[in-house]
Amino acid sequence: QVQLVESGGGLVQPGGSLRLSCAASGSIASINAMGWYRQAPGTERDLVATITSYGRTKYADSVKGRFTISGDNAKKTVSLQMNSLKPEDTSVYYCYGEVVAIDSLALREYWGQGTQVTVSS
């Protein structure tokens, strides 16, 4: 069983900052990549940022220059530093992982429960 647990969401004023963290646990053989997606009501879940185990990053155009993703392979964690937040960043943020589980040795996608980020004055 593989689990991803997020923390760090909340309410912040426009222009403010938040840091999201996610920890993977369970019977993990390896992690290829981790990252963050977000989904607002009535919309699809969209990529925010991802990072591979080699450190290669990818960002949505809407967050480039404002958000920074970082990962720790040894701790199996990923973080998202969000600066200069805008009301349109309001969404539920989901942690994502491409994980090989020990029992299956198959590469699968796993998702966290989601954490709410609200940007409002």
CSV table of C-alpha atoms in Angstrom, one decimal:
chain,number,residue,atom,x,y,z
A,1,GLN,CA,0.0,0.0,0.0
A,2,VAL,CA,1.3,3.4,-1.0
A,3,GLN,CA,0.1,6.6,0.5
A,4,LEU,CA,0.7,10.3,-0.3
A,5,VAL,CA,-0.2,12.8,2.4
A,6,GLU,CA,-0.3,16.5,1.8
A,7,SER,CA,0.0,19.4,4.3
A,8,GLY,CA,0.3,23.1,4.2
A,9,GLY,CA,-2.8,24.4,2.6
A,10,GLY,CA,-4.9,27.3,3.9
A,11,LEU,CA,-6.1,30.8,3.4
A,12,VAL,CA,-3.7,33.6,2.2
A,13,GLN,CA,-4.1,37.1,0.9
A,14,PRO,CA,-3.2,38.0,-2.7
A,15,GLY,CA,0.5,38.5,-3.0
A,16,GLY,CA,1.2,36.1,-0.1
A,17,SER,CA,3.0,32.8,0.1
A,18,LEU,CA,2.3,29.3,1.1
A,19,ARG,CA,4.3,26.1,1.2
A,20,LEU,CA,2.8,22.7,0.4
A,21,SER,CA,4.4,19.5,1.4
A,22,CYS,CA,3.7,15.9,0.5
A,23,ALA,CA,5.2,12.7,2.0
A,24,ALA,CA,5.0,9.3,0.3
A,25,SER,CA,4.9,6.2,2.5
A,26,GLY,CA,4.3,2.5,2.3
A,27,SER,CA,5.8,-0.4,0.4
A,28,ILE,CA,7.8,1.7,-2.1
A,29,ALA,CA,10.5,0.3,-4.3
A,30,SER,CA,11.2,3.5,-6.1
A,31,ILE,CA,9.7,6.8,-7.1
A,32,ASN,CA,10.1,8.1,-10.6
A,33,ALA,CA,8.5,11.5,-10.1
A,34,MET,CA,6.4,13.5,-7.8
A,35,GLY,CA,4.4,16.7,-8.2
A,36,TRP,CA,1.4,18.8,-7.8
A,37,TYR,CA,-1.9,19.1,-9.7
A,38,ARG,CA,-4.8,21.4,-8.9
A,39,GLN,CA,-8.5,21.3,-9.5
A,40,ALA,CA,-11.0,24.1,-9.0
A,41,PRO,CA,-14.8,23.4,-8.9
A,42,GLY,CA,-16.2,22.6,-12.3
A,43,THR,CA,-12.8,22.3,-13.9
A,44,GLU,CA,-10.4,19.6,-14.9
A,45,ARG,CA,-7.4,18.6,-12.7
A,46,ASP,CA,-4.4,20.4,-14.2
A,47,LEU,CA,-0.7,20.1,-13.8
A,48,VAL,CA,1.0,22.7,-11.5
A,49,ALA,CA,4.6,21.3,-11.3
A,50,THR,CA,6.4,18.0,-11.3
A,51,ILE,CA,10.0,16.9,-10.5
A,52,THR,CA,11.7,13.7,-11.5
A,53,SER,CA,14.0,11.6,-9.3
A,54,TYR,CA,16.8,13.2,-11.3
A,55,GLY,CA,15.7,16.7,-10.5
A,56,ARG,CA,14.1,17.6,-13.8
A,57,THR,CA,11.2,20.0,-13.2
A,58,LYS,CA,8.2,21.1,-15.2
A,59,TYR,CA,5.8,23.9,-14.5
A,60,ALA,CA,2.5,25.2,-15.8
A,61,ASP,CA,3.0,28.4,-17.6
A,62,SER,CA,0.6,30.1,-15.2
A,63,VAL,CA,2.9,29.5,-12.2
A,64,LYS,CA,6.4,29.9,-13.8
A,65,GLY,CA,8.4,32.4,-11.8
A,66,ARG,CA,6.1,32.3,-8.8
A,67,PHE,CA,6.1,28.6,-7.7
A,68,THR,CA,9.1,26.4,-7.0
A,69,ILE,CA,9.0,22.6,-6.6
A,70,SER,CA,11.6,20.7,-4.7
A,71,GLY,CA,12.0,17.0,-3.8
A,72,ASP,CA,14.0,14.9,-1.4
A,73,ASN,CA,14.5,11.3,-2.7
A,74,ALA,CA,15.7,9.9,0.5
A,75,LYS,CA,12.8,11.3,2.5
A,76,LYS,CA,10.3,10.6,-0.3
A,77,THR,CA,8.9,14.1,-0.1
A,78,VAL,CA,8.0,16.9,-2.4
A,79,SER,CA,7.3,20.5,-1.6
A,80,LEU,CA,5.8,23.4,-3.5
A,81,GLN,CA,6.8,26.9,-2.5
A,82,MET,CA,4.1,29.3,-3.8
A,83,ASN,CA,4.8,33.0,-3.9
A,84,SER,CA,3.0,36.0,-5.3
A,85,LEU,CA,-0.3,34.1,-5.0
A,86,LYS,CA,-3.3,35.2,-7.0
A,87,PRO,CA,-7.0,34.6,-6.5
A,88,GLU,CA,-6.9,32.4,-9.6
A,89,ASP,CA,-4.6,30.1,-7.7
A,90,THR,CA,-7.5,29.1,-5.5
A,91,SER,CA,-8.0,25.4,-5.8
A,92,VAL,CA,-7.6,22.0,-4.2
A,93,TYR,CA,-4.0,20.9,-4.7
A,94,TYR,CA,-3.3,17.2,-5.1
A,95,CYS,CA,0.1,15.5,-4.6
A,96,TYR,CA,1.0,13.1,-7.3
A,97,GLY,CA,3.5,10.3,-7.5
A,98,GLU,CA,4.8,7.8,-10.1
A,99,VAL,CA,5.7,5.0,-7.8
A,100,VAL,CA,6.9,1.4,-8.1
A,101,ALA,CA,5.4,-0.5,-5.2
A,102,ILE,CA,7.3,-3.4,-3.7
A,103,ASP,CA,4.5,-5.9,-4.0
A,104,SER,CA,3.6,-5.3,-7.7
A,105,LEU,CA,6.9,-3.9,-9.1
A,106,ALA,CA,4.6,-2.0,-11.5
A,107,LEU,CA,4.9,1.7,-12.1
A,108,ARG,CA,1.6,3.4,-11.1
A,109,GLU,CA,0.2,6.8,-10.4
A,110,TYR,CA,-0.8,7.6,-6.9
A,111,TRP,CA,-2.7,10.7,-5.5
A,112,GLY,CA,-3.1,12.4,-2.2
A,113,GLN,CA,-6.4,13.4,-0.7
A,114,GLY,CA,-5.9,17.0,-1.6
A,115,THR,CA,-5.4,20.2,0.3
A,116,GLN,CA,-7.4,23.4,-0.1
A,117,VAL,CA,-5.6,26.6,-1.0
A,118,THR,CA,-7.7,29.8,-1.0
A,119,VAL,CA,-6.3,33.2,-2.1
A,120,SER,CA,-8.6,35.9,-1.0
A,121,SER,CA,-8.6,39.3,0.7
